[in-house]
Amino acid sequence: MLEALKQEVFEANLELPRHGLIKYTWGNVSAIDRKEKLFVIKPSGVSYEAMKADDMVVCDLDRKVVEGKLNPSSDTPTHAVLYKHFAEIGGIVHTHSTWATIWAQAGLDVPAMGTTHADTFYGSVPCTRYLTQEEIDRGYEESTGDIIIQTFNERKLDPLAVPGVLLHGHGPFTWGKDAKSAVMNAVVLNEVCKMNLFTRSLNSFAEELPQRILDKHYLRKHGKDAYYGQK
Amino acid sequence: MLEALKQEVFEANLELPRHGLIKYTWGNVSAIDRKEKLFVIKPSGVSYEAMKADDMVVCDLDRKVVEGKLNPSSDTPTHAVLYKHFAEIGGIVHTHSTWATIWAQAGLDVPAMGTTHADTFYGSVPCTRYLTQEEIDRGYEESTGDIIIQTFNERKLDPLAVPGVLLHGHGPFTWGKDAKSAVMNAVVLNEVCKMNLFTRSLNSFAEELPQRILDKHYLRKHGKDAYYGQK
Amino acid sequence: MLEALKQEVFEANLELPRHGLIKYTWGNVSAIDRKEKLFVIKPSGVSYEAMKADDMVVCDLDRKVVEGKLNPSSDTPTHAVLYKHFAEIGGIVHTHSTWATIWAQAGLDVPAMGTTHADTFYGSVPCTRYLTQEEIDRGYEESTGDIIIQTFNERKLDPLAVPGVLLHGHGPFTWGKDAKSAVMNAVVLNEVCKMNLFTRSLNSFAEELPQRILDKHYLRKHGKDAYYGQK
Amino acid sequence: MLEALKQEVFEANLELPRHGLIKYTWGNVSAIDRKEKLFVIKPSGVSYEAMKADDMVVCDLDRKVVEGKLNPSSDTPTHAVLYKHFAEIGGIVHTHSTWATIWAQAGLDVPAMGTTHADTFYGSVPCTRYLTQEEIDRGYEESTGDIIIQTFNERKLDPLAVPGVLLHGHGPFTWGKDAKSAVMNAVVLNEVCKMNLFTRSLNSFAEELPQRILDKHYLRKHGKDAYYGQK
C-alpha cells in the first residue's frame, strides 16, 4: 500500500540526521496521497539506523492507522490537522533543530533579514503562543495543529508562501509540496534562525530586508515569472 | 567476567566521540550489575582507537578493582558513590562536552526552557558548589560524588526524573537505567545547554517552559500513561 | 569546448559543500578563458550530487549562452559584469556561507582584525548598499554586479588586493586568479567573519590589526618579495 | 636522516585538519632531536593531501636547512627560537584555530575557568603584545619567537606548566614533550578558548577556577604523585 510514498517518506526521514537537524529519534517526516486521503509517517521512537521503508505507517486524516505494524509518530495528530486545513501541502517535517528551536524557546517570530530567507519564506516565520491547560487536556498534539492553523488565519498567512512555523517552547514544523521540499524548508529555517541570531548579536540595529528585495528574491524563484533553476 | 556488560560499556564509551561529546580520552562510561554489586568502567587515559571491550575494568562498590589489567578511570570513586546512593540507576557518563561544561563553568543551573529538555529532565538540572579544600584533601573524586548526592538531597530531587548534574568549574555527569540511556542523557544535556545559552542571548527575557507543558512532555514519555515510542 | 576549464569549474563547485560553505544548490563558481572571452559557470539549481563536468555552461561576456544544454546560474549576469570590469580576475564564487552572510545581513564592512585576514585581504572587505527599486527593475543580477564595481571604484580598492565583497542583505562574492583561489578566498572570508564576530563579542574594544602587521602579513605572501610557499 | 622523526612530524601535521584546527595549509608542526640539535618541520604552503613524510624539512637551530628539497615553513625562525630557549620542549605547533585565534585577536590572556584547562595548563595562557615596526624589520618570524620568550620571562612562567601562548592579532603556538602532545595542547587551548568565551557570555560574573581546584586537577595529571592514566 502506497509503497512509492513510503519509500519517499523513509528517504526524507533519513535526510534529517544527514543535514544535522536531529539527534536520535527527535523528528518526523510525513507525506500525503491527496487522492487516497491517506498519509504516510515515521513510526514513533524508532532509530534511524534500524528503520526500514516498510516500517512507515499509513494513517487517514482522522489519524487512524490504516496500515502498519508500528505505532505512528506521537505527533501524528498535528500532521493530520495540517493536512486537513492546508489543502495544498504534500509533506510535513517536525524537528528540534538547534537554531530554529532556539527561536521557538525565545518565543520570537523569525524576521526576513536576508535573501536566504526570502528565497524560501515570503516574510516573517511566525511563532505561536503556548497552549493553554484546556487545549493540552483536549489533546496536546491535535491542539498543536489547531494553534498553527489559528496563527496562520489570524495573521492571514498563505501556508505555501510561508511554509513553516515555530511552536513557542518547542520547535519548528515546516511543510512543502512534498516530503523532500518540506525537509529543504526545515534546513532553510534552521539556517536563517542561526544567521539572524548572530546578525542581531553583531549589529543590534540590523534591519529587516527591504520589501523590494524580499519581493525580488521570492518571486524570481516562486512567482509565475520565476527564472531560477531548469524548466 | 561480566562479558556482556563489558561489551555494553565499551560500546557506550565509543558513542561519546561519535556524538561529539569528547575529545581524546576526556570522558568515561560505566554500568553496574546490581545483582553482583559490581560495575564495569573505562580504563584511565586509554585512547578510543586502541581500546577493546576486554580493557574494561570491573570494580566493586568500594571501588576496588576486581578484574582488569589496567587502572580504572580516575573518576571511579565518583561512579561508586553514585551507584551506592542512587539505587535505581544502571549506567553513568562523565564528559567535558562543550556546552554543558560552559554552564558548569558559569556555575548555573540549567533551566527547562523547552520541550527538548522536558522530554528527558523533569525540571532544572542543578549545578553543585565547588568542593572545599578539606573535601579535596579527603579524596577529590569521592567528595565529588558526595557533593552530587548532597545537592540532590538538599533540593529533594529524584535522580531518575533529573538524570544529570553539573559540577561547578568542571562538567556534567549524567546517568540512566543503563549505559546507553546515560549516554543519551549526556547528549540531551549538552544540546539543551547550547539551546538555552543562545535562547537567553537572543531574548534575555525568555521564560522557562510553563509547568503545564513541562508536565505534558515529561509524562507523555515517562509517566505511567506514557504513549511515546513502541510497546 | 573549453573542456579543461569546465572540469576546473566543476571541481571548484564541488569544493563548496566540502568546505561547508553551501547547502543544497545555494552557490556557484565560474572561471574565464580570457583569450576566448568566454566563461564557464555552474547550471542553475542543479544538485551537486547529480552534476557532471559536462553540465557546465559556457557564456560570453554579454552573458549569452554559447554552449550548454542547461540554464546557467541565475547569477550569471553578476559574474559577467565582474569579468568585464575586473580585468585581472580569472574565477568568481558566490555563496550564502553562514558567517559571511551574517556580516552581509548586518550591513557591515569586515575589518582586518587578524593575520588570517591579512594573509588574503589587504584591508577591510566592503559591504555594498542595497539596490534601489530602479536598479532592481533594470535587471537585478546585472545591477548587483554594477554596485560591486561602484563600491570598489568609490573606495579606490584594488580587486586583487581585496578579492571579495559583501552584498547588503544577501551574501559574499569572492574572486581570484582562477576558480580554485576564488574558492579559497570564500573560505577565508567566511572564517574571518566568524572570528571577527566573536572577537568583538569577547572584547568590544578589540582593535583592528595595526597597519604594520597587515602590511607584513599581506606582503610576505603577495608582494614582489613574497617568501611564503614554494617557488 | 631522522626518518622516524620525519614520520612523527608528518603524522602530527595530519592531526591538525583531523581535529578541525586548520584549513588549507594554515598551520605547521615541528619536533626536535635534542642530541642532533636538529628539528624537522613541515614544508611551506604544501597541501595536506599531497604532502608525504619525505617532504618534511630538517633544520638546525640557526634555522638553516640541513636536508630537504622544499622550503621549510615560513614560521621556521619562530620554532628555532623556541627550541633554543625552552630547553625541555620536544615539539611545537602553530595554527589559526578558530577559537584560540579569536582570543588572540581580542588581545586577552585565557583565564583558567575550568578543569579542562587545569588538566593541561597550570594557570592563564598569556597573550603577547604586538611586535613593533623595528622588531618586524629585524625579522618578523624570529622576533615572534623573541616576544614569546620575553613574555614567559617577564611573567616568570614555566613553559612546561603553561605549554602555549597567543600572539596578539595572530593566533596560538603550543608545545609539548613531543609533536603529538603539542598537537593535543593545541586542541585543548582551542577548546578552552571556546568554552571560556561562551562562559563569560552566559554569565559575565563567572569566576576563574579556585586555586585549590586548579592545583588538584593539574597535579593529579602532571605532578610527581600523578595518578591519571596507566603507568
Tab-separated table of C-alpha atoms in Angstrom, chain C residues 115-116 118-119 209 212-222, chain D residues 75 96 140 170:
chain	number	residue	atom	x	y	z
C	115	THR	CA	46.645	37.895	10.271
C	116	THR	CA	44.255	35.250	8.914
C	118	ALA	CA	45.794	39.954	6.312
C	119	ASP	CA	47.211	36.855	4.596
C	209	LEU	CA	45.260	44.918	13.214
C	212	ARG	CA	52.472	47.417	10.106
C	213	ILE	CA	51.290	43.845	10.812
C	214	LEU	CA	48.721	43.996	7.999
C	215	ASP	CA	51.495	45.097	5.617
C	216	LYS	CA	53.909	42.427	6.785
C	217	HIS	CA	51.490	39.538	6.502
C	218	TYR	CA	49.955	40.563	3.194
C	219	LEU	CA	53.317	41.269	1.615
C	220	ARG	CA	55.115	38.156	2.831
C	221	LYS	CA	52.535	36.186	0.849
C	222	HIS	CA	51.635	38.511	-2.056
D	75	ASP	CA	57.443	30.235	10.629
D	96	HIS	CA	44.999	29.677	13.237
D	140	TYR	CA	59.295	39.130	11.751
D	170	HIS	CA	47.659	36.376	15.046
